[in-house]
Short mmCIF file of C-alpha atoms in Angstrom, two decimals:
data_model
loop_
_atom_site.label_atom_id
_atom_site.label_comp_id
_atom_site.label_asym_id
_atom_site.label_seq_id
_atom_site.Cartn_x
_atom_site.Cartn_y
_atom_site.Cartn_z
CA UNK A 20 0.00 0.00 0.00
CA UNK A 21 1.40 3.40 -0.89
CA UNK A 22 2.04 5.84 1.94
CA UNK A 23 -0.36 8.41 0.46
CA UNK A 24 -3.18 5.85 0.35
CA UNK A 25 -2.38 4.62 3.83
CA UNK A 26 -2.65 8.15 5.22
CA UNK A 27 -6.15 8.47 3.80
CA UNK A 28 -7.37 5.52 5.85
CA UNK A 29 -8.74 6.33 9.26
CA UNK A 30 -8.90 4.26 12.41
CA UNK A 31 -10.64 0.90 11.80
CA UNK A 32 -13.72 -0.20 13.71
CA UNK A 33 -13.02 -1.60 17.17
CA UNK A 34 -13.56 -5.25 18.04
CA UNK A 35 -15.62 -6.10 21.14
CA UNK A 36 -12.36 -6.73 23.05
CA UNK A 37 -10.83 -3.43 21.93
CA UNK A 38 -13.82 -1.29 22.91
CA UNK A 39 -14.20 -3.15 26.24
CA UNK A 40 -10.55 -2.31 26.97
CA UNK A 41 -11.46 1.37 26.52
CA UNK A 42 -14.12 1.41 29.27
CA UNK A 43 -13.02 3.94 31.91
CA UNK A 44 -16.15 3.74 34.09
CA UNK A 45 -19.10 1.40 34.27
CA UNK A 46 -22.15 1.35 36.54
CA UNK A 47 -25.81 0.39 36.18
CA UNK A 48 -26.72 3.65 34.45
CA UNK A 49 -23.83 4.59 32.20
CA UNK A 50 -20.46 3.87 30.70
CA UNK A 51 -17.63 6.29 30.05
CA UNK A 52 -15.28 5.13 27.32
CA UNK A 53 -12.00 6.47 25.97
CA UNK A 54 -12.79 7.35 22.35
CA UNK A 55 -9.86 6.99 19.96
CA UNK A 56 -8.97 9.92 17.70
CA UNK A 57 -9.88 9.46 14.04
CA UNK A 58 -13.02 7.37 14.50
CA UNK A 59 -16.44 9.08 14.08
CA UNK A 60 -19.06 8.29 16.72
CA UNK A 61 -21.85 7.90 14.13
CA UNK A 62 -22.06 6.12 10.81
CA UNK A 63 -21.74 8.83 8.15
CA UNK A 64 -23.91 9.19 5.02
CA UNK A 65 -21.23 7.33 3.05
CA UNK A 66 -20.96 4.54 5.64
CA UNK A 67 -17.50 3.63 6.90
CA UNK A 68 -16.05 2.71 10.27
CA UNK A 69 -17.65 4.27 13.33
CA UNK A 70 -17.73 3.82 17.08
CA UNK A 71 -21.44 2.97 17.40
CA UNK A 72 -20.91 -0.18 15.32
CA UNK A 73 -18.99 -1.67 18.27
CA UNK A 74 -21.51 -0.81 21.02
CA UNK A 75 -22.97 -4.33 21.02
CA UNK A 76 -19.77 -5.37 22.78
CA UNK A 77 -20.67 -3.02 25.66
CA UNK A 78 -24.00 -4.55 26.73
CA UNK A 79 -22.43 -6.34 29.73
CA UNK A 80 -25.52 -8.48 30.22
CA UNK A 81 -28.17 -5.90 29.36
CA UNK A 82 -30.64 -6.66 26.52
CA UNK A 83 -29.64 -3.63 24.43
CA UNK A 84 -26.36 -1.91 23.63
CA UNK A 85 -25.70 1.50 25.24
CA UNK A 86 -26.56 4.75 23.47
CA UNK A 87 -24.55 7.95 23.00
CA UNK A 88 -25.44 10.63 25.57
CA UNK A 89 -23.48 13.31 23.64
CA UNK A 90 -20.88 13.36 20.87
CA UNK A 91 -17.25 14.16 20.23
CA UNK A 92 -15.73 15.23 16.91
CA UNK A 93 -14.21 12.44 14.85
CA UNK A 94 -10.66 13.65 15.55
CA UNK A 95 -11.18 14.37 19.27
CA UNK A 96 -10.19 11.64 21.73
CA UNK A 97 -11.14 10.92 25.33
CA UNK A 98 -14.13 10.72 27.66
CA UNK A 99 -17.37 9.77 25.89
CA UNK A 100 -20.52 9.07 27.93
CA UNK A 101 -23.04 6.35 27.01
CA UNK A 102 -26.42 5.67 28.62
CA UNK A 103 -27.05 1.99 29.39
CA UNK A 104 -30.85 2.12 29.16
CA UNK A 105 -33.51 4.55 27.97
CA UNK A 106 -34.21 6.28 31.30
CA UNK A 107 -30.51 6.77 32.04
CA UNK A 108 -29.86 8.15 28.57
CA UNK A 109 -32.72 10.65 28.98
CA UNK A 110 -31.32 11.78 32.36
CA UNK A 111 -27.83 12.20 30.92
CA UNK A 112 -29.20 14.13 27.95
CA UNK A 113 -30.84 16.63 30.33
CA UNK A 114 -27.63 17.00 32.36
CA UNK A 115 -25.67 17.80 29.18
CA UNK A 116 -28.38 20.11 27.86
CA UNK A 117 -28.50 22.16 31.06
CA UNK A 118 -24.73 22.38 31.52
CA UNK A 119 -24.63 20.26 34.68
CA UNK A 120 -21.75 18.10 33.47
CA UNK A 121 -18.23 19.47 34.01
CA UNK A 122 -15.83 18.90 31.11
CA UNK A 123 -12.11 19.58 30.89
CA UNK A 124 -10.27 19.17 27.60
CA UNK A 125 -6.53 19.15 27.05
CA UNK A 126 -5.28 20.94 23.95
CA UNK A 127 -1.86 21.74 22.56
CA UNK A 128 -2.02 25.04 20.68
CA UNK A 129 0.32 26.97 18.40
CA UNK A 130 1.76 30.01 20.12
CA UNK A 131 -0.56 30.40 23.07
CA UNK A 132 -2.06 33.14 25.21
CA UNK A 133 0.09 35.78 26.89
CA UNK A 134 -1.77 35.35 30.18
CA UNK A 135 -1.97 32.14 32.23
CA UNK A 136 -5.76 31.87 32.40
CA UNK A 137 -8.89 33.57 31.17
CA UNK A 138 -12.28 33.27 29.50
CA UNK A 139 -13.33 33.46 25.86
CA UNK A 140 -16.86 34.82 25.43
CA UNK A 141 -17.50 34.72 21.70
CA UNK A 142 -20.88 33.85 20.10
CA UNK A 143 -20.76 31.31 17.27
CA UNK A 144 -22.91 30.81 14.19
CA UNK A 145 -22.97 28.43 11.25
CA UNK A 146 -20.32 29.17 8.62
CA UNK A 147 -22.70 28.50 5.71
CA UNK A 148 -25.34 26.03 4.57
CA UNK A 149 -22.92 24.03 2.41
CA UNK A 150 -20.54 23.32 5.27
CA UNK A 151 -23.20 22.00 7.64
CA UNK A 152 -21.63 21.79 11.08
CA UNK A 153 -18.75 24.23 10.50
CA UNK A 154 -18.89 27.30 12.72
CA UNK A 155 -17.56 30.87 12.77
CA UNK A 156 -17.49 33.75 15.27
CA UNK A 157 -20.79 35.57 14.83
CA UNK A 158 -21.97 38.50 17.01
CA UNK A 159 -25.56 37.43 16.27
CA UNK A 160 -24.87 33.73 16.89
CA UNK A 161 -25.39 31.50 19.91
CA UNK A 162 -23.66 32.34 23.17
CA UNK A 163 -20.41 30.39 23.53
CA UNK A 164 -18.10 30.61 26.56
CA UNK A 165 -14.83 28.77 27.22
CA UNK A 166 -12.63 29.02 30.33
CA UNK A 167 -8.95 28.25 29.77
CA UNK A 168 -5.79 27.78 31.79
CA UNK A 169 -2.17 27.28 30.69
CA UNK A 170 -0.72 24.03 32.06
CA UNK A 171 2.68 24.32 30.35
CA UNK A 172 4.64 25.92 27.50
CA UNK A 173 7.55 24.99 25.26
CA UNK A 174 8.97 25.30 21.75
CA UNK A 175 6.36 27.79 20.53
CA UNK A 176 3.48 25.67 21.87
CA UNK A 177 1.18 25.86 24.88
CA UNK A 178 -0.62 23.06 26.73
CA UNK A 179 -4.04 24.25 27.85
CA UNK A 180 -6.93 23.01 29.96
CA UNK A 181 -10.13 24.16 28.24
CA UNK A 182 -13.48 24.10 30.01
CA UNK A 183 -16.48 24.71 27.75
CA UNK A 184 -19.22 26.46 29.75
CA UNK A 185 -21.54 26.09 26.75
CA UNK A 186 -21.60 23.14 24.37
CA UNK A 187 -21.57 24.55 20.84
CA UNK A 188 -20.37 22.47 17.89
CA UNK A 189 -16.59 22.88 17.34
CA UNK A 190 -16.61 25.53 20.09
CA UNK A 191 -13.11 24.90 21.44
CA UNK A 192 -11.60 24.69 17.96
CA UNK A 193 -13.18 27.93 16.72
CA UNK A 194 -12.49 29.80 19.97
CA UNK A 195 -8.82 28.77 19.93
CA UNK A 196 -8.23 29.78 16.31
CA UNK A 197 -10.20 33.04 16.57
CA UNK A 198 -8.20 34.02 19.66
CA UNK A 199 -4.93 33.56 17.79
CA UNK A 200 -3.74 30.16 19.01
CA UNK A 201 -5.14 27.36 16.81
CA UNK A 202 -5.09 23.80 18.11
CA UNK A 203 -2.23 21.74 16.64
CA UNK A 204 -3.49 19.48 13.83
CA UNK A 205 -6.84 21.26 13.34
CA UNK A 206 -7.47 20.75 9.61
CA UNK A 207 -10.71 22.76 9.54
CA UNK A 208 -10.03 25.91 11.55
CA UNK A 209 -6.27 25.77 12.08
CA UNK A 210 -3.14 24.85 10.14
CA UNK A 211 -3.41 21.05 10.30
CA UNK A 212 -2.85 18.99 7.14
CA UNK A 213 -5.88 17.58 5.34
CA UNK A 214 -4.57 14.03 5.91
CA UNK A 215 -1.89 12.45 8.06
CA UNK A 216 0.08 13.89 10.96
CA UNK A 217 -0.24 15.84 13.10
CA UNK A 218 -3.68 14.73 14.19
CA UNK A 219 -5.90 17.13 16.12
CA UNK A 220 -4.38 17.73 19.58
CA UNK A 221 -7.69 17.97 21.45
CA UNK A 222 -8.54 15.43 24.14
CA UNK A 223 -11.56 15.13 26.44
CA UNK A 224 -9.43 14.67 29.56
CA UNK A 225 -11.90 14.73 32.45
CA UNK A 226 -15.64 14.66 32.98
CA UNK A 227 -17.79 15.06 36.11
CA UNK A 228 -21.31 13.62 35.96
CA UNK A 229 -23.85 14.21 38.77
CA UNK A 230 -25.95 11.22 37.72
CA UNK A 231 -27.27 10.31 41.20
CA UNK A 232 -28.97 12.96 43.34
CA UNK A 233 -27.63 11.73 46.68
CA UNK A 234 -24.10 10.87 45.58
CA UNK A 235 -21.01 12.82 44.60
CA UNK A 236 -20.58 13.31 40.82
CA UNK A 237 -18.81 10.51 39.00
CA UNK A 238 -15.37 11.81 37.93
CA UNK A 239 -13.56 10.09 35.08
CA UNK A 240 -10.13 10.82 33.56
CA UNK A 241 -8.98 9.58 30.15
CA UNK A 242 -5.25 8.99 29.57
CA UNK A 243 -3.53 11.28 27.08
CA UNK A 244 -3.60 9.69 23.60
CA UNK A 245 -0.30 8.55 22.05
CA UNK A 246 -0.39 11.10 19.21
CA UNK A 247 -0.28 13.96 21.77
CA UNK A 248 2.55 12.63 23.97
CA UNK A 249 5.46 14.22 22.12
CA UNK A 250 4.11 17.78 22.12
CA UNK A 251 2.72 17.49 25.65
CA UNK A 252 6.20 16.52 26.87
CA UNK A 253 7.69 19.54 25.07
CA UNK A 254 5.26 21.65 27.14
CA UNK A 255 6.30 20.03 30.44
CA UNK A 256 3.86 17.12 30.81
CA UNK A 257 5.23 14.45 33.16
CA UNK A 258 3.49 11.52 31.49
CA UNK A 259 0.56 11.18 33.91
#
């Protein structure tokens, strides 16, 4: 296979064993799995490999496979929440909708902010009809707020913790680029290549889910994906 053709091929579908190995948390209501970068969560209009195709391997004795409670971009890795039955999925959907779930993403960005922490408050709207999901800063768009904090710097890069207060499509990617520090590998809004390396350096690192009223929120952390290790280390990451 030629290198150019090989680079066009994305991550293959996961076997039952592979997706089970990616379970970070499991209880009677939900699962949190570590989504690999490069694999879409849904089957696209043209078909192809997707994460949902492997959900049958996550029933763990229940009659039906789990269902997505939210989504991550194809090229984003990390914590992805699944409801294990209809009632749980509905509850999770409401928690996401009303901003009750805390989310922290790790990103490696080009350049980086001058300050060490701050907030981006920048409404977003659809780029155009043809591009579907793609977004742009739009004063008349939907409110979009991201809190950020610098975790490390090195070699013209910055390692950030990003906390989306709102949950707009592509919010972190558009906010980062529009503020002057695009995420490494972003091939839509940043300077990433159309195919091949570097992949998008955006990872859903930690999630806090208040699923049970009388219990503390469930906190889950996803390990940094291999494709981000090198640049994270440049920025001072200790490997944990």
